mmCIF file with all atom_site columns, C-alpha atoms in Angstrom:
data_model
loop_
_atom_site.group_PDB
_atom_site.id
_atom_site.type_symbol
_atom_site.label_atom_id
_atom_site.label_alt_id
_atom_site.label_comp_id
_atom_site.label_asym_id
_atom_site.label_entity_id
_atom_site.label_seq_id
_atom_site.pdbx_PDB_ins_code
_atom_site.Cartn_x
_atom_site.Cartn_y
_atom_site.Cartn_z
_atom_site.occupancy
_atom_site.B_iso_or_equiv
_atom_site.pdbx_formal_charge
_atom_site.auth_seq_id
_atom_site.auth_comp_id
_atom_site.auth_asym_id
_atom_site.auth_atom_id
_atom_site.pdbx_PDB_model_num
ATOM 1   C CA . MET X 1 1   ? 14.644  9.114   3.041   1.00 58.00 ? 1   MET X CA 1
ATOM 2   C CA . PHE X 1 2   ? 12.533  5.871   2.759   1.00 66.00 ? 2   PHE X CA 1
ATOM 3   C CA . GLU X 1 3   ? 14.095  3.416   1.132   1.00 76.00 ? 3   GLU X CA 1
ATOM 4   C CA . PHE X 1 4   ? 13.341  0.513   -0.585  1.00 84.00 ? 4   PHE X CA 1
ATOM 5   C CA . LYS X 1 5   ? 15.548  -1.823  -1.241  1.00 91.00 ? 5   LYS X CA 1
ATOM 6   C CA . LYS X 1 6   ? 14.562  -5.245  -0.479  1.00 94.00 ? 6   LYS X CA 1
ATOM 7   C CA . ILE X 1 7   ? 11.084  -6.258  -1.893  1.00 94.00 ? 7   ILE X CA 1
ATOM 8   C CA . LEU X 1 8   ? 9.445   -9.501  -0.491  1.00 94.00 ? 8   LEU X CA 1
ATOM 9   C CA . LEU X 1 9   ? 6.748   -11.117 -3.140  1.00 92.00 ? 9   LEU X CA 1
ATOM 10  C CA . PRO X 1 10  ? 4.259   -14.590 -0.833  1.00 90.00 ? 10  PRO X CA 1
ATOM 11  C CA . THR X 1 11  ? 3.211   -16.591 -3.937  1.00 88.00 ? 11  THR X CA 1
ATOM 12  C CA . ASP X 1 12  ? 1.111   -19.481 -3.670  1.00 85.00 ? 12  ASP X CA 1
ATOM 13  C CA . PHE X 1 13  ? 1.739   -19.786 -6.970  1.00 86.00 ? 13  PHE X CA 1
ATOM 14  C CA . SER X 1 14  ? -1.283  -19.843 -8.477  1.00 81.00 ? 14  SER X CA 1
ATOM 15  C CA . GLU X 1 15  ? -1.647  -17.644 -11.583 1.00 79.00 ? 15  GLU X CA 1
ATOM 16  C CA . PHE X 1 16  ? -4.019  -15.265 -9.084  1.00 75.00 ? 16  PHE X CA 1
ATOM 17  C CA . SER X 1 17  ? -0.469  -14.323 -6.875  1.00 75.00 ? 17  SER X CA 1
ATOM 18  C CA . HIS X 1 18  ? 1.694   -14.466 -10.456 1.00 79.00 ? 18  HIS X CA 1
ATOM 19  C CA . ARG X 1 19  ? -0.185  -11.233 -11.161 1.00 77.00 ? 19  ARG X CA 1
ATOM 20  C CA . ALA X 1 20  ? 2.194   -9.293  -9.475  1.00 80.00 ? 20  ALA X CA 1
ATOM 21  C CA . MET X 1 21  ? 5.082   -9.567  -11.808 1.00 85.00 ? 21  MET X CA 1
ATOM 22  C CA . PRO X 1 22  ? 4.636   -6.721  -13.700 1.00 83.00 ? 22  PRO X CA 1
ATOM 23  C CA . TYR X 1 23  ? 4.496   -4.412  -10.684 1.00 83.00 ? 23  TYR X CA 1
ATOM 24  C CA . ILE X 1 24  ? 7.867   -6.577  -8.996  1.00 87.00 ? 24  ILE X CA 1
ATOM 25  C CA . ILE X 1 25  ? 9.675   -6.150  -12.162 1.00 89.00 ? 25  ILE X CA 1
ATOM 26  C CA . HIS X 1 26  ? 8.707   -1.835  -12.647 1.00 85.00 ? 26  HIS X CA 1
ATOM 27  C CA . TRP X 1 27  ? 9.252   -1.994  -8.833  1.00 86.00 ? 27  TRP X CA 1
ATOM 28  C CA . ALA X 1 28  ? 12.715  -3.379  -8.206  1.00 91.00 ? 28  ALA X CA 1
ATOM 29  C CA . ARG X 1 29  ? 13.853  -1.435  -11.463 1.00 88.00 ? 29  ARG X CA 1
ATOM 30  C CA . THR X 1 30  ? 12.921  1.399   -10.348 1.00 84.00 ? 30  THR X CA 1
ATOM 31  C CA . PHE X 1 31  ? 13.858  1.118   -6.984  1.00 86.00 ? 31  PHE X CA 1
ATOM 32  C CA . LYS X 1 32  ? 17.260  -1.159  -7.617  1.00 89.00 ? 32  LYS X CA 1
ATOM 33  C CA . CYS X 1 33  ? 16.239  -3.574  -5.299  1.00 92.00 ? 33  CYS X CA 1
ATOM 34  C CA . GLU X 1 34  ? 16.932  -6.845  -4.204  1.00 95.00 ? 34  GLU X CA 1
ATOM 35  C CA . VAL X 1 35  ? 13.930  -9.311  -4.175  1.00 96.00 ? 35  VAL X CA 1
ATOM 36  C CA . HIS X 1 36  ? 12.112  -12.648 -2.545  1.00 96.00 ? 36  HIS X CA 1
ATOM 37  C CA . LEU X 1 37  ? 10.015  -14.712 -3.590  1.00 94.00 ? 37  LEU X CA 1
ATOM 38  C CA . PHE X 1 38  ? 8.271   -16.400 -0.862  1.00 93.00 ? 38  PHE X CA 1
ATOM 39  C CA . HIS X 1 39  ? 6.078   -19.457 0.168   1.00 90.00 ? 39  HIS X CA 1
ATOM 40  C CA . GLY X 1 40  ? 4.615   -20.048 3.206   1.00 85.00 ? 40  GLY X CA 1
ATOM 41  C CA . GLU X 1 41  ? 3.625   -23.855 3.736   1.00 80.00 ? 41  GLU X CA 1
ATOM 42  C CA . LYS X 1 42  ? 1.547   -25.152 6.439   1.00 77.00 ? 42  LYS X CA 1
ATOM 43  C CA . GLU X 1 43  ? 3.399   -26.141 9.873   1.00 76.00 ? 43  GLU X CA 1
ATOM 44  C CA . GLY X 1 44  ? 4.613   -30.213 9.070   1.00 69.00 ? 44  GLY X CA 1
ATOM 45  C CA . HIS X 1 45  ? 5.140   -29.835 5.145   1.00 74.00 ? 45  HIS X CA 1
ATOM 46  C CA . PRO X 1 46  ? 8.837   -29.447 4.577   1.00 74.00 ? 46  PRO X CA 1
ATOM 47  C CA . GLU X 1 47  ? 10.497  -26.055 3.762   1.00 77.00 ? 47  GLU X CA 1
ATOM 48  C CA . ASN X 1 48  ? 12.406  -26.029 0.351   1.00 80.00 ? 48  ASN X CA 1
ATOM 49  C CA . ASP X 1 49  ? 13.395  -22.834 -0.396  1.00 80.00 ? 49  ASP X CA 1
ATOM 50  C CA . ALA X 1 50  ? 15.464  -24.273 -4.171  1.00 82.00 ? 50  ALA X CA 1
ATOM 51  C CA . ASP X 1 51  ? 11.299  -25.506 -4.879  1.00 86.00 ? 51  ASP X CA 1
ATOM 52  C CA . PRO X 1 52  ? 11.402  -25.969 -8.350  1.00 90.00 ? 52  PRO X CA 1
ATOM 53  C CA . ARG X 1 53  ? 7.689   -24.018 -8.252  1.00 90.00 ? 53  ARG X CA 1
ATOM 54  C CA . PHE X 1 54  ? 9.846   -20.642 -7.667  1.00 92.00 ? 54  PHE X CA 1
ATOM 55  C CA . GLU X 1 55  ? 11.828  -21.539 -11.189 1.00 93.00 ? 55  GLU X CA 1
ATOM 56  C CA . PRO X 1 56  ? 9.550   -19.573 -13.071 1.00 91.00 ? 56  PRO X CA 1
ATOM 57  C CA . LEU X 1 57  ? 9.193   -16.776 -11.202 1.00 91.00 ? 57  LEU X CA 1
ATOM 58  C CA . LYS X 1 58  ? 13.026  -16.282 -11.148 1.00 93.00 ? 58  LYS X CA 1
ATOM 59  C CA . LYS X 1 59  ? 14.016  -16.956 -14.449 1.00 93.00 ? 59  LYS X CA 1
ATOM 60  C CA . GLU X 1 60  ? 11.782  -14.039 -15.274 1.00 92.00 ? 60  GLU X CA 1
ATOM 61  C CA . LEU X 1 61  ? 12.557  -11.749 -13.065 1.00 93.00 ? 61  LEU X CA 1
ATOM 62  C CA . GLU X 1 62  ? 16.503  -12.779 -13.806 1.00 94.00 ? 62  GLU X CA 1
ATOM 63  C CA . ALA X 1 63  ? 15.855  -11.938 -17.693 1.00 94.00 ? 63  ALA X CA 1
ATOM 64  C CA . GLU X 1 64  ? 15.434  -8.107  -16.102 1.00 92.00 ? 64  GLU X CA 1
ATOM 65  C CA . GLY X 1 65  ? 18.609  -8.169  -14.433 1.00 93.00 ? 65  GLY X CA 1
ATOM 66  C CA . LEU X 1 66  ? 17.661  -8.237  -11.078 1.00 94.00 ? 66  LEU X CA 1
ATOM 67  C CA . THR X 1 67  ? 18.390  -10.551 -7.927  1.00 95.00 ? 67  THR X CA 1
ATOM 68  C CA . VAL X 1 68  ? 16.135  -12.931 -6.610  1.00 95.00 ? 68  VAL X CA 1
ATOM 69  C CA . LEU X 1 69  ? 16.317  -15.434 -2.912  1.00 95.00 ? 69  LEU X CA 1
ATOM 70  C CA . THR X 1 70  ? 14.363  -17.829 -2.863  1.00 94.00 ? 70  THR X CA 1
ATOM 71  C CA . ALA X 1 71  ? 12.006  -18.829 0.826   1.00 92.00 ? 71  ALA X CA 1
ATOM 72  C CA . SER X 1 72  ? 10.251  -21.888 1.732   1.00 90.00 ? 72  SER X CA 1
ATOM 73  C CA . ARG X 1 73  ? 8.403   -21.704 5.426   1.00 88.00 ? 73  ARG X CA 1
ATOM 74  C CA . SER X 1 74  ? 5.790   -23.363 7.394   1.00 86.00 ? 74  SER X CA 1
ATOM 75  C CA . GLY X 1 75  ? 3.499   -21.571 9.989   1.00 82.00 ? 75  GLY X CA 1
ATOM 76  C CA . ILE X 1 76  ? 0.531   -21.757 11.711  1.00 80.00 ? 76  ILE X CA 1
ATOM 77  C CA . ALA X 1 77  ? -1.203  -19.687 8.698   1.00 82.00 ? 77  ALA X CA 1
ATOM 78  C CA . PRO X 1 78  ? -0.087  -16.999 5.508   1.00 82.00 ? 78  PRO X CA 1
ATOM 79  C CA . ALA X 1 79  ? 0.164   -13.994 7.577   1.00 85.00 ? 79  ALA X CA 1
ATOM 80  C CA . PRO X 1 80  ? 1.763   -15.126 10.221  1.00 87.00 ? 80  PRO X CA 1
ATOM 81  C CA . THR X 1 81  ? 4.865   -16.535 8.574   1.00 90.00 ? 81  THR X CA 1
ATOM 82  C CA . ILE X 1 82  ? 5.298   -13.702 6.070   1.00 91.00 ? 82  ILE X CA 1
ATOM 83  C CA . PHE X 1 83  ? 5.634   -11.412 8.603   1.00 90.00 ? 83  PHE X CA 1
ATOM 84  C CA . HIS X 1 84  ? 8.465   -12.914 10.615  1.00 91.00 ? 84  HIS X CA 1
ATOM 85  C CA . TYR X 1 85  ? 10.197  -14.133 7.358   1.00 93.00 ? 85  TYR X CA 1
ATOM 86  C CA . ALA X 1 86  ? 9.769   -10.064 6.467   1.00 94.00 ? 86  ALA X CA 1
ATOM 87  C CA . GLU X 1 87  ? 11.589  -8.646  10.660  1.00 93.00 ? 87  GLU X CA 1
ATOM 88  C CA . GLU X 1 88  ? 13.812  -11.536 9.952   1.00 94.00 ? 88  GLU X CA 1
ATOM 89  C CA . ASN X 1 89  ? 15.376  -10.715 6.485   1.00 95.00 ? 89  ASN X CA 1
ATOM 90  C CA . GLY X 1 90  ? 14.875  -6.758  6.631   1.00 94.00 ? 90  GLY X CA 1
ATOM 91  C CA . ILE X 1 91  ? 12.319  -6.713  4.003   1.00 95.00 ? 91  ILE X CA 1
ATOM 92  C CA . ASP X 1 92  ? 11.721  -3.082  4.054   1.00 92.00 ? 92  ASP X CA 1
ATOM 93  C CA . LEU X 1 93  ? 8.342   -3.523  1.150   1.00 92.00 ? 93  LEU X CA 1
ATOM 94  C CA . ILE X 1 94  ? 6.088   -6.569  0.955   1.00 92.00 ? 94  ILE X CA 1
ATOM 95  C CA . ILE X 1 95  ? 3.771   -6.694  -2.869  1.00 90.00 ? 95  ILE X CA 1
ATOM 96  C CA . MET X 1 96  ? 0.512   -8.684  -2.903  1.00 85.00 ? 96  MET X CA 1
ATOM 97  C CA . ALA X 1 97  ? -1.613  -9.315  -5.354  1.00 78.00 ? 97  ALA X CA 1
ATOM 98  C CA . THR X 1 98  ? -5.853  -9.383  -3.810  1.00 74.00 ? 98  THR X CA 1
ATOM 99  C CA . HIS X 1 99  ? -9.021  -10.140 -4.649  1.00 61.00 ? 99  HIS X CA 1
ATOM 100 C CA . GLY X 1 100 ? -10.591 -7.316  -3.561  1.00 54.00 ? 100 GLY X CA 1
ATOM 101 C CA . ASN X 1 101 ? -13.750 -9.080  -2.431  1.00 53.00 ? 101 ASN X CA 1
ATOM 102 C CA . ARG X 1 102 ? -16.049 -7.357  -0.097  1.00 50.00 ? 102 ARG X CA 1
ATOM 103 C CA . GLY X 1 103 ? -18.939 -8.126  2.211   1.00 46.00 ? 103 GLY X CA 1
ATOM 104 C CA . MET X 1 104 ? -20.070 -11.886 2.966   1.00 42.00 ? 104 MET X CA 1
ATOM 105 C CA . ILE X 1 105 ? -17.249 -13.428 0.121   1.00 41.00 ? 105 ILE X CA 1
ATOM 106 C CA . ARG X 1 106 ? -14.534 -11.218 3.037   1.00 43.00 ? 106 ARG X CA 1
ATOM 107 C CA . PHE X 1 107 ? -16.026 -12.213 6.464   1.00 41.00 ? 107 PHE X CA 1
ATOM 108 C CA . PHE X 1 108 ? -16.202 -15.880 5.191   1.00 38.00 ? 108 PHE X CA 1
ATOM 109 C CA . LEU X 1 109 ? -12.747 -16.004 3.599   1.00 39.00 ? 109 LEU X CA 1
ATOM 110 C CA . GLY X 1 110 ? -10.922 -13.204 5.575   1.00 48.00 ? 110 GLY X CA 1
ATOM 111 C CA . SER X 1 111 ? -7.952  -11.797 3.434   1.00 75.00 ? 111 SER X CA 1
ATOM 112 C CA . VAL X 1 112 ? -4.588  -12.894 4.181   1.00 79.00 ? 112 VAL X CA 1
ATOM 113 C CA . ALA X 1 113 ? -3.545  -9.213  2.143   1.00 78.00 ? 113 ALA X CA 1
ATOM 114 C CA . GLU X 1 114 ? -5.405  -7.760  4.832   1.00 80.00 ? 114 GLU X CA 1
ATOM 115 C CA . GLU X 1 115 ? -4.386  -8.835  7.265   1.00 83.00 ? 115 GLU X CA 1
ATOM 116 C CA . VAL X 1 116 ? -0.775  -8.216  6.214   1.00 85.00 ? 116 VAL X CA 1
ATOM 117 C CA . ALA X 1 117 ? -1.038  -5.381  5.839   1.00 82.00 ? 117 ALA X CA 1
ATOM 118 C CA . ARG X 1 118 ? -2.630  -4.619  9.626   1.00 84.00 ? 118 ARG X CA 1
ATOM 119 C CA . THR X 1 119 ? 0.799   -6.662  11.299  1.00 83.00 ? 119 THR X CA 1
ATOM 120 C CA . ALA X 1 120 ? 3.614   -6.389  8.714   1.00 86.00 ? 120 ALA X CA 1
ATOM 121 C CA . PRO X 1 121 ? 6.554   -4.370  9.806   1.00 87.00 ? 121 PRO X CA 1
ATOM 122 C CA . CYS X 1 122 ? 7.619   -2.731  7.082   1.00 89.00 ? 122 CYS X CA 1
ATOM 123 C CA . SER X 1 123 ? 4.819   -0.978  4.238   1.00 88.00 ? 123 SER X CA 1
ATOM 124 C CA . VAL X 1 124 ? 2.990   -3.179  2.006   1.00 88.00 ? 124 VAL X CA 1
ATOM 125 C CA . LEU X 1 125 ? 1.706   -2.188  -0.506  1.00 86.00 ? 125 LEU X CA 1
ATOM 126 C CA . THR X 1 126 ? -1.723  -4.896  -2.512  1.00 82.00 ? 126 THR X CA 1
ATOM 127 C CA . LEU X 1 127 ? -2.726  -4.224  -6.087  1.00 79.00 ? 127 LEU X CA 1
ATOM 128 C CA . ARG X 1 128 ? -6.032  -4.707  -7.302  1.00 72.00 ? 128 ARG X CA 1
ATOM 129 C CA . THR X 1 129 ? -6.216  -7.369  -10.303 1.00 65.00 ? 129 THR X CA 1
ATOM 130 C CA . ASP X 1 130 ? -8.534  -6.595  -12.680 1.00 66.00 ? 130 ASP X CA 1
ATOM 131 C CA . GLU X 1 131 ? -6.540  -3.858  -14.372 1.00 65.00 ? 131 GLU X CA 1
ATOM 132 C CA . ASP X 1 132 ? -3.533  -3.750  -16.461 1.00 65.00 ? 132 ASP X CA 1
ATOM 133 C CA . PRO X 1 133 ? -0.402  -3.123  -14.352 1.00 58.00 ? 133 PRO X CA 1
ATOM 134 C CA . LEU X 1 134 ? 1.502   -0.993  -16.765 1.00 61.00 ? 134 LEU X CA 1
ATOM 135 C CA . LEU X 1 135 ? -1.303  1.379   -15.905 1.00 66.00 ? 135 LEU X CA 1
ATOM 136 C CA . PHE X 1 136 ? 0.387   2.162   -12.687 1.00 63.00 ? 136 PHE X CA 1
ATOM 137 C CA . TRP X 1 137 ? 2.641   3.953   -13.424 1.00 64.00 ? 137 TRP X CA 1
ATOM 138 C CA . GLU X 1 138 ? 1.710   4.999   -16.705 1.00 69.00 ? 138 GLU X CA 1
ATOM 139 C CA . LYS X 1 139 ? -0.777  7.072   -14.823 1.00 67.00 ? 139 LYS X CA 1
ATOM 140 C CA . LYS X 1 140 ? 1.740   8.299   -12.452 1.00 79.00 ? 140 LYS X CA 1
ATOM 141 C CA . THR X 1 141 ? -0.833  9.759   -9.765  1.00 86.00 ? 141 THR X CA 1
ATOM 142 C CA . ILE X 1 142 ? -0.513  9.295   -5.859  1.00 90.00 ? 142 ILE X CA 1
ATOM 143 C CA . LEU X 1 143 ? -4.047  10.088  -4.256  1.00 92.00 ? 143 LEU X CA 1
ATOM 144 C CA . VAL X 1 144 ? -2.760  11.082  -0.872  1.00 94.00 ? 144 VAL X CA 1
ATOM 145 C CA . PRO X 1 145 ? -5.517  10.949  1.485   1.00 95.00 ? 145 PRO X CA 1
ATOM 146 C CA . THR X 1 146 ? -4.541  12.634  5.221   1.00 94.00 ? 146 THR X CA 1
ATOM 147 C CA . ASP X 1 147 ? -5.878  13.937  8.664   1.00 92.00 ? 147 ASP X CA 1
ATOM 148 C CA . PHE X 1 148 ? -2.610  16.239  9.876   1.00 93.00 ? 148 PHE X CA 1
ATOM 149 C CA . SER X 1 149 ? -1.945  13.589  11.694  1.00 93.00 ? 149 SER X CA 1
ATOM 150 C CA . ARG X 1 150 ? 1.251   12.552  12.522  1.00 91.00 ? 150 ARG X CA 1
ATOM 151 C CA . PRO X 1 151 ? 0.607   8.970   10.935  1.00 88.00 ? 151 PRO X CA 1
ATOM 152 C CA . SER X 1 152 ? -0.552  10.822  7.277   1.00 92.00 ? 152 SER X CA 1
ATOM 153 C CA . GLU X 1 153 ? 2.578   12.904  8.021   1.00 92.00 ? 153 GLU X CA 1
ATOM 154 C CA . ILE X 1 154 ? 4.734   9.742   7.405   1.00 89.00 ? 154 ILE X CA 1
ATOM 155 C CA . GLY X 1 155 ? 2.420   9.152   3.879   1.00 90.00 ? 155 GLY X CA 1
ATOM 156 C CA . VAL X 1 156 ? 2.747   12.526  2.342   1.00 93.00 ? 156 VAL X CA 1
ATOM 157 C CA . LYS X 1 157 ? 7.130   12.405  3.429   1.00 91.00 ? 157 LYS X CA 1
ATOM 158 C CA . VAL X 1 158 ? 7.165   8.734   1.659   1.00 89.00 ? 158 VAL X CA 1
ATOM 159 C CA . SER X 1 159 ? 4.744   10.031  -1.399  1.00 91.00 ? 159 SER X CA 1
ATOM 160 C CA . ALA X 1 160 ? 6.806   12.859  -1.695  1.00 91.00 ? 160 ALA X CA 1
ATOM 161 C CA . GLU X 1 161 ? 9.342   10.531  -2.301  1.00 87.00 ? 161 GLU X CA 1
ATOM 162 C CA . LEU X 1 162 ? 7.944   7.604   -4.917  1.00 85.00 ? 162 LEU X CA 1
ATOM 163 C CA . ALA X 1 163 ? 6.559   11.233  -6.264  1.00 88.00 ? 163 ALA X CA 1
ATOM 164 C CA . ASP X 1 164 ? 10.187  12.024  -7.296  1.00 85.00 ? 164 ASP X CA 1
ATOM 165 C CA . HIS X 1 165 ? 11.478  8.828   -8.836  1.00 81.00 ? 165 HIS X CA 1
ATOM 166 C CA . MET X 1 166 ? 8.522   7.717   -10.878 1.00 80.00 ? 166 MET X CA 1
ATOM 167 C CA . ALA X 1 167 ? 8.210   11.605  -12.060 1.00 83.00 ? 167 ALA X CA 1
ATOM 168 C CA . ALA X 1 168 ? 4.583   11.302  -11.365 1.00 87.00 ? 168 ALA X CA 1
ATOM 169 C CA . LYS X 1 169 ? 1.379   13.864  -9.476  1.00 89.00 ? 169 LYS X CA 1
ATOM 170 C CA . VAL X 1 170 ? 0.613   14.355  -6.196  1.00 93.00 ? 170 VAL X CA 1
ATOM 171 C CA . HIS X 1 171 ? -3.230  14.880  -5.222  1.00 95.00 ? 171 HIS X CA 1
ATOM 172 C CA . LEU X 1 172 ? -4.208  15.384  -1.635  1.00 95.00 ? 172 LEU X CA 1
ATOM 173 C CA . VAL X 1 173 ? -7.443  15.060  -0.681  1.00 96.00 ? 173 VAL X CA 1
ATOM 174 C CA . HIS X 1 174 ? -8.806  15.460  2.971   1.00 94.00 ? 174 HIS X CA 1
ATOM 175 C CA . ILE X 1 175 ? -11.922 14.545  4.045   1.00 90.00 ? 175 ILE X CA 1
ATOM 176 C CA . ILE X 1 176 ? -14.130 16.465  6.917   1.00 84.00 ? 176 ILE X CA 1
ATOM 177 C CA . GLU X 1 177 ? -16.534 13.927  8.327   1.00 79.00 ? 177 GLU X CA 1
ATOM 178 C CA . SER X 1 178 ? -20.293 14.182  7.642   1.00 72.00 ? 178 SER X CA 1
ATOM 179 C CA . THR X 1 179 ? -21.086 12.080  10.896  1.00 69.00 ? 179 THR X CA 1
ATOM 180 C CA . VAL X 1 180 ? -21.071 14.845  13.690  1.00 63.00 ? 180 VAL X CA 1
ATOM 181 C CA . PRO X 1 181 ? -20.773 12.423  17.172  1.00 62.00 ? 181 PRO X CA 1
ATOM 182 C CA . PRO X 1 182 ? -24.250 11.599  18.760  1.00 65.00 ? 182 PRO X CA 1
ATOM 183 C CA . SER X 1 183 ? -23.118 14.154  21.666  1.00 65.00 ? 183 SER X CA 1
ATOM 184 C CA . LEU X 1 184 ? -22.855 17.282  19.337  1.00 58.00 ? 184 LEU X CA 1
ATOM 185 C CA . PHE X 1 185 ? -26.278 16.183  17.481  1.00 59.00 ? 185 PHE X CA 1
ATOM 186 C CA . MET X 1 186 ? -28.505 16.098  20.307  1.00 59.00 ? 186 MET X CA 1
ATOM 187 C CA . HIS X 1 187 ? -27.956 19.534  20.607  1.00 57.00 ? 187 HIS X CA 1
ATOM 188 C CA . GLY X 1 188 ? -28.660 20.472  17.104  1.00 64.00 ? 188 GLY X CA 1
ATOM 189 C CA . VAL X 1 189 ? -25.279 20.723  15.999  1.00 59.00 ? 189 VAL X CA 1
ATOM 190 C CA . ARG X 1 190 ? -26.070 18.926  12.350  1.00 62.00 ? 190 ARG X CA 1
ATOM 191 C CA . SER X 1 191 ? -22.654 19.579  10.365  1.00 68.00 ? 191 SER X CA 1
ATOM 192 C CA . TYR X 1 192 ? -19.225 20.557  12.037  1.00 62.00 ? 192 TYR X CA 1
ATOM 193 C CA . TYR X 1 193 ? -19.750 23.605  9.488   1.00 62.00 ? 193 TYR X CA 1
ATOM 194 C CA . GLU X 1 194 ? -22.066 24.874  11.783  1.00 65.00 ? 194 GLU X CA 1
ATOM 195 C CA . MET X 1 195 ? -19.250 25.205  14.747  1.00 66.00 ? 195 MET X CA 1
ATOM 196 C CA . ILE X 1 196 ? -16.198 26.073  12.741  1.00 67.00 ? 196 ILE X CA 1
ATOM 197 C CA . PRO X 1 197 ? -17.612 28.150  9.451   1.00 74.00 ? 197 PRO X CA 1
ATOM 198 C CA . GLU X 1 198 ? -14.139 28.998  8.090   1.00 84.00 ? 198 GLU X CA 1
ATOM 199 C CA . LEU X 1 199 ? -13.284 25.287  8.476   1.00 81.00 ? 199 LEU X CA 1
ATOM 200 C CA . LYS X 1 200 ? -13.100 24.275  4.795   1.00 86.00 ? 200 LYS X CA 1
ATOM 201 C CA . GLU X 1 201 ? -11.073 27.969  4.626   1.00 90.00 ? 201 GLU X CA 1
ATOM 202 C CA . ARG X 1 202 ? -8.767  27.373  7.412   1.00 90.00 ? 202 ARG X CA 1
ATOM 203 C CA . THR X 1 203 ? -8.403  23.366  5.921   1.00 91.00 ? 203 THR X CA 1
ATOM 204 C CA . GLN X 1 204 ? -7.430  24.600  3.075   1.00 93.00 ? 204 GLN X CA 1
ATOM 205 C CA . THR X 1 205 ? -5.010  26.546  3.476   1.00 95.00 ? 205 THR X CA 1
ATOM 206 C CA . LEU X 1 206 ? -3.313  24.071  5.370   1.00 94.00 ? 206 LEU X CA 1
ATOM 207 C CA . MET X 1 207 ? -3.340  21.682  1.958   1.00 94.00 ? 207 MET X CA 1
ATOM 208 C CA . GLN X 1 208 ? -1.690  24.543  0.130   1.00 95.00 ? 208 GLN X CA 1
ATOM 209 C CA . LYS X 1 209 ? 1.075   24.898  3.121   1.00 95.00 ? 209 LYS X CA 1
ATOM 210 C CA . ILE X 1 210 ? 1.932   21.050  2.351   1.00 95.00 ? 210 ILE X CA 1
ATOM 211 C CA . ILE X 1 211 ? 2.092   21.179  -1.186  1.00 95.00 ? 211 ILE X CA 1
ATOM 212 C CA . ASP X 1 212 ? 4.531   23.953  -0.842  1.00 94.00 ? 212 ASP X CA 1
ATOM 213 C CA . GLN X 1 213 ? 6.448   22.390  1.751   1.00 93.00 ? 213 GLN X CA 1
ATOM 214 C CA . GLU X 1 214 ? 6.654   18.725  1.130   1.00 93.00 ? 214 GLU X CA 1
ATOM 215 C CA . PHE X 1 215 ? 6.128   19.046  -2.931  1.00 92.00 ? 215 PHE X CA 1
ATOM 216 C CA . HIS X 1 216 ? 7.699   22.042  -3.800  1.00 90.00 ? 216 HIS X CA 1
ATOM 217 C CA . GLY X 1 217 ? 4.216   23.686  -5.225  1.00 88.00 ? 217 GLY X CA 1
ATOM 218 C CA . ASN X 1 218 ? 3.795   20.838  -7.198  1.00 89.00 ? 218 ASN X CA 1
ATOM 219 C CA . GLY X 1 219 ? 0.319   19.361  -6.363  1.00 92.00 ? 219 GLY X CA 1
ATOM 220 C CA . SER X 1 220 ? -3.128  19.954  -5.907  1.00 95.00 ? 220 SER X CA 1
ATOM 221 C CA . TYR X 1 221 ? -5.326  19.003  -3.692  1.00 95.00 ? 221 TYR X CA 1
ATOM 222 C CA . THR X 1 222 ? -9.299  18.846  -2.152  1.00 94.00 ? 222 THR X CA 1
ATOM 223 C CA . VAL X 1 223 ? -10.898 18.932  0.441   1.00 93.00 ? 223 VAL X CA 1
ATOM 224 C CA . ARG X 1 224 ? -15.120 17.599  0.591   1.00 89.00 ? 224 ARG X CA 1
ATOM 225 C CA . GLU X 1 225 ? -17.007 17.088  3.387   1.00 85.00 ? 225 GLU X CA 1
ATOM 226 C CA . GLY X 1 226 ? -18.379 13.081  3.619   1.00 83.00 ? 226 GLY X CA 1
ATOM 227 C CA . HIS X 1 227 ? -17.717 9.622   4.885   1.00 85.00 ? 227 HIS X CA 1
ATOM 228 C CA . VAL X 1 228 ? -14.139 8.771   5.255   1.00 85.00 ? 228 VAL X CA 1
ATOM 229 C CA . ALA X 1 229 ? -13.891 5.886   2.982   1.00 85.00 ? 229 ALA X CA 1
#
């Protein structure tokens, strides 16, 4: 059973970082979570867990009947500071808004959300901020990519539990990579289908097996060929 009892919302007190608040409220209500509001400062700044800048967020959450803790820590960079706080306090889930930058903007500026997602000791939910946050709960469809590996098996189990909590639909997707290794390409192989003609049918059988076993038959799937991302 995957339980989310402690949620961490990192904030720099900007309007942008506050856009995660509706998700926090709905998530904390659904899973009966304790909410940790966290601010990371550069080294040398005083740490103040009672920073008055937390108050508007804290009051908004407490008005929803949620338990809220606030914390301020200093470190060399935001992501490691968030990592250490999450590890020390047994955080189950970090929720962060992301700009969704691409190309040269991401190259030069980097992404704190991306670094946290790669290094955090717990699950991380990154949110796009160009959509109505309440649609996250109204759409209630979870897309679950799988390559049948152990990590993707864990993702399937988590999504099954989330689907139960949220009364959500689940759609599995598996992509058969369209780019074959150079060693095969040099021998005239242009597609994995050429090597295993029944590959798609085998994959569909595996997908249906997952739906039957993990989702009690309530789900759908897609198998496609292409570039995975």
